[in-house]
Structure formats: C-alpha cells, structure tokens
mmCIF file of C-alpha atoms in Angstrom:
data_model
loop_
_atom_site.group_PDB
_atom_site.id
_atom_site.type_symbol
_atom_site.label_atom_id
_atom_site.label_comp_id
_atom_site.label_asym_id
_atom_site.label_seq_id
_atom_site.Cartn_x
_atom_site.Cartn_y
_atom_site.Cartn_z
ATOM 1 C CA ASP A 191 108.308 118.382 101.203
ATOM 2 C CA ALA A 192 107.595 115.030 99.822
ATOM 3 C CA GLY A 193 106.741 115.124 96.311
ATOM 4 C CA VAL A 194 103.854 112.756 94.764
ATOM 5 C CA THR A 195 104.404 109.182 96.313
ATOM 6 C CA GLN A 196 103.093 105.952 94.754
ATOM 7 C CA SER A 197 102.066 102.699 96.063
ATOM 8 C CA PRO A 198 103.274 99.959 95.478
ATOM 9 C CA THR A 199 106.197 100.282 93.092
ATOM 10 C CA HIS A 200 105.675 97.000 91.522
ATOM 11 C CA LEU A 201 102.814 94.533 91.389
ATOM 12 C CA ILE A 202 102.563 91.135 89.348
ATOM 13 C CA LYS A 203 98.962 90.014 88.473
ATOM 14 C CA THR A 204 97.338 87.468 86.382
ATOM 15 C CA ARG A 205 94.668 88.174 83.583
ATOM 16 C CA GLY A 206 91.065 88.518 84.846
ATOM 17 C CA GLN A 207 92.074 89.952 88.585
ATOM 18 C CA GLN A 208 91.762 93.584 89.772
ATOM 19 C CA VAL A 209 94.042 95.933 90.662
ATOM 20 C CA THR A 210 94.441 99.199 92.982
ATOM 21 C CA LEU A 211 97.061 101.636 92.901
ATOM 22 C CA ARG A 212 97.538 104.610 95.294
ATOM 23 C CA CYS A 213 98.938 108.180 94.773
ATOM 24 C CA SER A 214 99.307 110.893 97.268
ATOM 25 C CA PRO A 215 99.962 114.356 95.830
ATOM 26 C CA LYS A 216 102.356 117.016 96.497
ATOM 27 C CA SER A 217 101.645 118.996 99.416
ATOM 28 C CA GLY A 218 99.535 121.748 98.621
ATOM 29 C CA HIS A 219 98.080 120.368 95.228
ATOM 30 C CA ASP A 220 94.523 119.462 94.659
ATOM 31 C CA THR A 221 94.386 117.629 91.461
ATOM 32 C CA VAL A 222 95.759 114.350 90.444
ATOM 33 C CA SER A 223 95.851 112.889 86.939
ATOM 34 C CA TRP A 224 96.832 109.345 85.815
ATOM 35 C CA TYR A 225 98.620 108.276 83.079
ATOM 36 C CA GLN A 226 99.488 104.668 81.670
ATOM 37 C CA GLN A 227 103.053 104.516 79.646
ATOM 38 C CA ALA A 228 103.754 101.511 77.480
ATOM 39 C CA LEU A 229 107.054 100.219 77.047
ATOM 40 C CA GLY A 230 108.991 102.684 74.653
ATOM 41 C CA GLN A 231 105.798 104.867 74.499
ATOM 42 C CA GLY A 232 104.955 108.151 76.078
ATOM 43 C CA PRO A 233 102.391 108.546 78.868
ATOM 44 C CA GLN A 234 98.609 108.348 77.799
ATOM 45 C CA PHE A 235 96.175 110.421 79.832
ATOM 46 C CA ILE A 236 93.551 108.129 81.563
ATOM 47 C CA PHE A 237 91.478 110.630 84.059
ATOM 48 C CA GLN A 238 91.853 113.562 86.391
ATOM 49 C CA TYR A 239 90.346 113.947 89.895
ATOM 50 C CA TYR A 240 89.437 117.452 91.101
ATOM 51 C CA GLU A 241 87.323 117.938 94.184
ATOM 52 C CA GLU A 242 86.510 114.144 94.656
ATOM 53 C CA GLU A 243 85.214 114.159 91.633
ATOM 54 C CA GLU A 244 86.646 112.623 87.777
ATOM 55 C CA ARG A 245 86.886 115.892 85.938
ATOM 56 C CA GLN A 246 88.124 114.324 82.603
ATOM 57 C CA ARG A 247 88.820 111.446 80.940
ATOM 58 C CA GLY A 248 91.022 109.697 78.229
ATOM 59 C CA ASN A 249 90.122 107.195 75.947
ATOM 60 C CA PHE A 250 90.140 103.906 78.228
ATOM 61 C CA PRO A 251 87.495 101.566 78.854
ATOM 62 C CA ASP A 252 85.071 101.701 82.011
ATOM 63 C CA ARG A 253 87.402 99.099 83.714
ATOM 64 C CA PHE A 254 89.804 101.958 84.476
ATOM 65 C CA SER A 255 87.924 103.757 87.497
ATOM 66 C CA GLY A 256 89.304 106.083 90.092
ATOM 67 C CA HIS A 257 88.579 107.719 93.417
ATOM 68 C CA GLN A 258 89.811 110.695 95.004
ATOM 69 C CA PHE A 259 89.762 111.063 98.952
ATOM 70 C CA PRO A 260 89.209 114.291 100.949
ATOM 71 C CA ASN A 261 92.819 114.609 101.355
ATOM 72 C CA TYR A 262 93.644 114.509 97.962
ATOM 73 C CA SER A 263 94.902 111.393 97.442
ATOM 74 C CA SER A 264 93.851 109.408 94.824
ATOM 75 C CA GLU A 265 93.148 105.343 93.755
ATOM 76 C CA LEU A 266 93.222 103.832 90.321
ATOM 77 C CA ASN A 267 91.260 100.493 90.163
ATOM 78 C CA VAL A 268 91.542 98.266 87.176
ATOM 79 C CA ASN A 269 89.128 95.409 86.677
ATOM 80 C CA ALA A 270 89.268 92.334 84.425
ATOM 81 C CA LEU A 271 92.953 92.744 83.859
ATOM 82 C CA LEU A 272 94.170 92.213 80.558
ATOM 83 C CA LEU A 273 97.881 91.231 79.174
ATOM 84 C CA GLY A 274 97.708 94.510 77.289
ATOM 85 C CA ASP A 275 97.363 96.427 80.717
ATOM 86 C CA SER A 276 100.751 95.789 81.504
ATOM 87 C CA ALA A 277 102.552 99.301 82.069
ATOM 88 C CA LEU A 278 104.171 101.535 84.045
ATOM 89 C CA TYR A 279 101.367 103.734 85.841
ATOM 90 C CA LEU A 280 102.252 107.155 86.632
ATOM 91 C CA CYS A 281 100.239 109.830 88.815
ATOM 92 C CA ALA A 282 101.037 113.437 88.581
ATOM 93 C CA SER A 283 99.549 116.158 90.692
ATOM 94 C CA SER A 284 99.118 119.748 90.458
ATOM 95 C CA TRP A 285 97.497 122.579 91.930
ATOM 96 C CA THR A 286 94.438 124.367 89.998
ATOM 97 C CA GLY A 287 96.165 127.667 89.387
ATOM 98 C CA PRO A 288 97.328 129.881 86.792
ATOM 99 C CA GLU A 289 100.684 127.715 85.910
ATOM 100 C CA GLU A 290 99.472 124.045 86.602
ATOM 101 C CA THR A 291 102.672 122.235 86.020
ATOM 102 C CA GLN A 292 102.003 118.586 86.813
ATOM 103 C CA TYR A 293 104.532 116.667 89.179
ATOM 104 C CA PHE A 294 104.907 113.109 88.442
ATOM 105 C CA GLY A 295 105.517 110.416 91.026
ATOM 106 C CA PRO A 296 107.881 107.420 90.540
ATOM 107 C CA GLY A 297 105.467 105.103 88.904
ATOM 108 C CA THR A 298 103.859 101.697 89.726
ATOM 109 C CA ARG A 299 105.174 98.935 87.403
ATOM 110 C CA LEU A 300 102.167 96.428 86.526
ATOM 111 C CA LEU A 301 102.896 93.331 84.657
ATOM 112 C CA VAL A 302 99.937 91.257 83.873
ATOM 113 C CA LEU A 303 100.797 87.294 83.272
ATOM 114 C CA SER B 34 99.150 109.594 63.953
ATOM 115 C CA GLN B 35 100.563 111.338 66.800
ATOM 116 C CA GLU B 36 99.545 114.859 67.812
ATOM 117 C CA LEU B 37 103.014 115.545 68.977
ATOM 118 C CA GLU B 38 106.043 114.304 67.157
ATOM 119 C CA GLN B 39 109.392 114.334 68.693
ATOM 120 C CA SER B 40 112.895 114.110 67.012
ATOM 121 C CA PRO B 41 115.068 112.351 66.964
ATOM 122 C CA GLN B 42 113.982 109.253 68.141
ATOM 123 C CA SER B 43 117.433 108.527 70.003
ATOM 124 C CA LEU B 44 120.470 110.483 69.845
ATOM 125 C CA ILE B 45 124.012 109.451 70.947
ATOM 126 C CA VAL B 46 126.579 112.134 71.699
ATOM 127 C CA GLN B 47 129.979 112.177 72.789
ATOM 128 C CA GLU B 48 130.466 114.219 76.350
ATOM 129 C CA GLY B 49 130.710 117.832 75.629
ATOM 130 C CA LYS B 50 128.930 118.209 72.631
ATOM 131 C CA ASN B 51 125.524 120.392 71.822
ATOM 132 C CA LEU B 52 122.213 118.659 71.054
ATOM 133 C CA THR B 53 118.938 119.788 70.114
ATOM 134 C CA ILE B 54 115.480 117.840 70.300
ATOM 135 C CA ASN B 55 112.413 118.791 68.538
ATOM 136 C CA CYS B 56 108.745 118.468 69.532
ATOM 137 C CA THR B 57 106.088 119.568 66.796
ATOM 138 C CA SER B 58 102.537 119.779 66.776
ATOM 139 C CA SER B 59 99.870 120.395 64.097
ATOM 140 C CA LYS B 60 97.674 122.185 66.555
ATOM 141 C CA THR B 61 98.505 125.455 69.101
ATOM 142 C CA LEU B 62 99.498 124.342 72.080
ATOM 143 C CA TYR B 63 98.119 125.913 75.181
ATOM 144 C CA GLY B 64 101.126 124.875 77.282
ATOM 145 C CA LEU B 65 104.125 122.943 76.432
ATOM 146 C CA TYR B 66 106.090 120.909 78.935
ATOM 147 C CA TRP B 67 109.556 119.133 78.965
ATOM 148 C CA TYR B 68 110.017 116.585 80.876
ATOM 149 C CA LYS B 69 113.065 114.068 81.989
ATOM 150 C CA GLN B 70 112.636 110.362 82.436
ATOM 151 C CA LYS B 71 115.105 107.774 83.730
ATOM 152 C CA TYR B 72 114.268 103.945 82.519
ATOM 153 C CA GLY B 73 111.165 102.788 83.977
ATOM 154 C CA GLU B 74 110.724 105.885 86.482
ATOM 155 C CA GLY B 75 108.874 108.627 87.006
ATOM 156 C CA LEU B 76 109.114 112.111 84.771
ATOM 157 C CA ILE B 77 110.953 114.772 86.230
ATOM 158 C CA PHE B 78 109.763 118.191 85.165
ATOM 159 C CA LEU B 79 112.466 120.417 83.577
ATOM 160 C CA MET B 80 110.748 123.559 82.260
ATOM 161 C CA MET B 81 107.033 124.829 80.920
ATOM 162 C CA LEU B 82 106.661 127.578 78.247
ATOM 163 C CA GLN B 83 103.189 129.112 77.349
ATOM 164 C CA LYS B 84 104.014 132.215 75.386
ATOM 165 C CA GLY B 85 104.862 132.407 71.739
ATOM 166 C CA GLY B 86 108.526 133.196 71.633
ATOM 167 C CA GLU B 87 109.234 132.137 75.132
ATOM 168 C CA GLU B 88 112.617 130.540 76.057
ATOM 169 C CA LYS B 89 113.637 129.312 79.374
ATOM 170 C CA SER B 90 116.723 127.981 80.385
ATOM 171 C CA HIS B 91 118.158 125.929 83.627
ATOM 172 C CA GLU B 92 121.310 125.101 84.024
ATOM 173 C CA LYS B 93 122.753 124.018 80.738
ATOM 174 C CA ILE B 94 119.278 123.446 79.243
ATOM 175 C CA THR B 95 117.442 125.857 77.502
ATOM 176 C CA ALA B 96 113.841 125.427 75.942
ATOM 177 C CA LYS B 97 112.265 127.401 73.322
ATOM 178 C CA LEU B 98 108.537 127.833 71.908
ATOM 179 C CA ASP B 99 108.025 128.982 68.696
ATOM 180 C CA GLU B 100 105.920 132.415 67.616
ATOM 181 C CA LYS B 101 103.127 130.101 66.752
ATOM 182 C CA LYS B 102 103.168 127.924 69.321
ATOM 183 C CA GLN B 103 103.475 124.571 67.379
ATOM 184 C CA GLN B 104 107.134 123.703 67.632
ATOM 185 C CA SER B 105 109.375 123.578 70.630
ATOM 186 C CA SER B 106 113.040 122.836 70.882
ATOM 187 C CA LEU B 107 115.303 121.929 73.852
ATOM 188 C CA HIS B 108 118.926 122.329 73.709
ATOM 189 C CA ILE B 109 121.573 121.031 75.875
ATOM 190 C CA THR B 110 124.909 122.710 75.729
ATOM 191 C CA ALA B 111 128.189 120.852 76.438
ATOM 192 C CA SER B 112 126.537 117.255 77.315
ATOM 193 C CA GLN B 113 127.435 115.231 80.255
ATOM 194 C CA PRO B 114 126.844 111.508 81.417
ATOM 195 C CA SER B 115 124.102 112.977 83.738
ATOM 196 C CA HIS B 116 122.041 114.415 81.025
ATOM 197 C CA ALA B 117 121.411 110.886 79.734
ATOM 198 C CA GLY B 118 117.455 109.539 79.735
ATOM 199 C CA ILE B 119 114.518 109.927 77.772
ATOM 200 C CA TYR B 120 113.325 113.410 77.282
ATOM 201 C CA LEU B 121 109.401 113.797 76.537
ATOM 202 C CA CYS B 122 107.378 116.766 75.586
ATOM 203 C CA GLY B 123 103.907 117.103 76.693
ATOM 204 C CA ALA B 124 101.240 119.499 75.601
ATOM 205 C CA ASP B 125 98.029 121.018 76.514
ATOM 206 C CA MET B 126 96.328 121.288 73.341
ATOM 207 C CA GLY B 127 92.890 123.039 74.464
ATOM 208 C CA ASN B 128 93.656 124.492 77.897
ATOM 209 C CA THR B 129 92.074 121.615 79.594
ATOM 210 C CA ASP B 130 95.166 120.476 81.884
ATOM 211 C CA LYS B 131 95.158 116.961 80.335
ATOM 212 C CA LEU B 132 98.592 116.697 78.616
ATOM 213 C CA ILE B 133 99.498 114.718 75.481
ATOM 214 C CA PHE B 134 102.715 113.492 75.212
ATOM 215 C CA GLY B 135 105.122 112.508 72.171
ATOM 216 C CA THR B 136 106.797 109.328 72.262
ATOM 217 C CA GLY B 137 110.261 110.440 73.771
ATOM 218 C CA THR B 138 113.855 111.024 72.674
ATOM 219 C CA ARG B 139 116.248 108.412 74.444
ATOM 220 C CA LEU B 140 119.699 110.252 74.845
ATOM 221 C CA GLN B 141 123.049 108.465 75.675
ATOM 222 C CA VAL B 142 126.033 110.328 76.157
ATOM 223 C CA PHE B 143 129.070 108.868 76.213
ATOM 224 C CA PRO B 144 132.735 109.561 77.308
#
C-alpha cells in the first residue's frame, strides 16, 4: 500500500516563474492538504481540498492555487515566484472520518533564485 | 506570537537517557498530533491524542494530553540514535482538520 507520494523531489526556479507541484494521496484517502515549511520552522497550512473543491485556506496570497482531480490527487500551483517562496512543500492526505489523521508525503523542496 | 509553543527548541542527550518534549497551547485543542521529521524530509506520524487525560505509547515513546487539553508531552525512554530528528506537535484548534504546528524540537542522541 503506497503512502503519500509527491513529485518532483527538488525544483529550482527563478523569480517570476510559475511552478506546479503534484501529490498522490494514500490509498483510501479523499482529502488533501498542502503545507509550506520554511527552514527551521514548523509547517504552515496553505489549503485543503475535498471533493475537488478548496474546503479551507490558510493565510497565503492568491498566487497560491490548487486543484484536486477525480482520483483525489492534487496539484499546488504558485505564480510569480518570490525568493521567500523557497521552502519544503508538504502534502498530507486524510480520510474524512472520525479520526482524521493526516499522513504526509516526503515533500518537494523548492528553491527560488 | 506562536499559537503552539514547543520546548525545548533543541535537546542533546546521551544514548540510554530519558527525555521529555512539551507542547503548550493557550486554547483548547480538538486534537493533538505528534510527528517526527528527519532533516528535509516528510513528517512521520507518531501518535494522536483527542481526549483530556489520554495517554498513548508506541515502543519507547509515550505521549500524554492534559485534562484541560491545552498541553501535551512526549516522553522517550532509554533514547537511541534512531530517535534523533525533529519532533513536531500539530494541533487542530477548531475541529477544522487544519493543523497548526509548533516550531519543533531538534533531538540529537550521541553514543
């Protein structure tokens, strides 16, 4: 049973560019959440997708957008990249049930130059 | 200000020693999660606590949630080098399924 997978593992972009990160949830999970983790900090919630819609959102600008597909996989898009967007981007999946433990993928490390 | 405070920020212990990491919130928590992270990698789920006074153990790691559901501790007994990493507490503060994380505790275990 595959856990949460993310691609790519590493990415280097320049300021102003756009990036798309991908996530496949753990088998049986229908909810995907995205987090940004800056160096030395805890993860910060970006947004969450359920039934192909954004269910809730953290304090991130509209440059951050996402999508969830019918197979529950998800994409995170970031437009007009800034140096401060350099971070580890983590995807977490869960099942909408009584104990909604979020299981995390290995992350995508994004470096903006 | 941080909604979830972790202490200590870092910990260096000798192999075989016991240690405790604390996680404190000013608000009542709906759920408290403990994760472990190797540097630059994803988070590995350790335990989840939901009820006041709840205590769970897995191998040599025990986590507790206080009766008021505002403070949790993670205790490692007889630490080993494999316990080294960053321990993060995450909390659901409004039954929203959105996790707020502390800044983490970096644990090093030397032989």
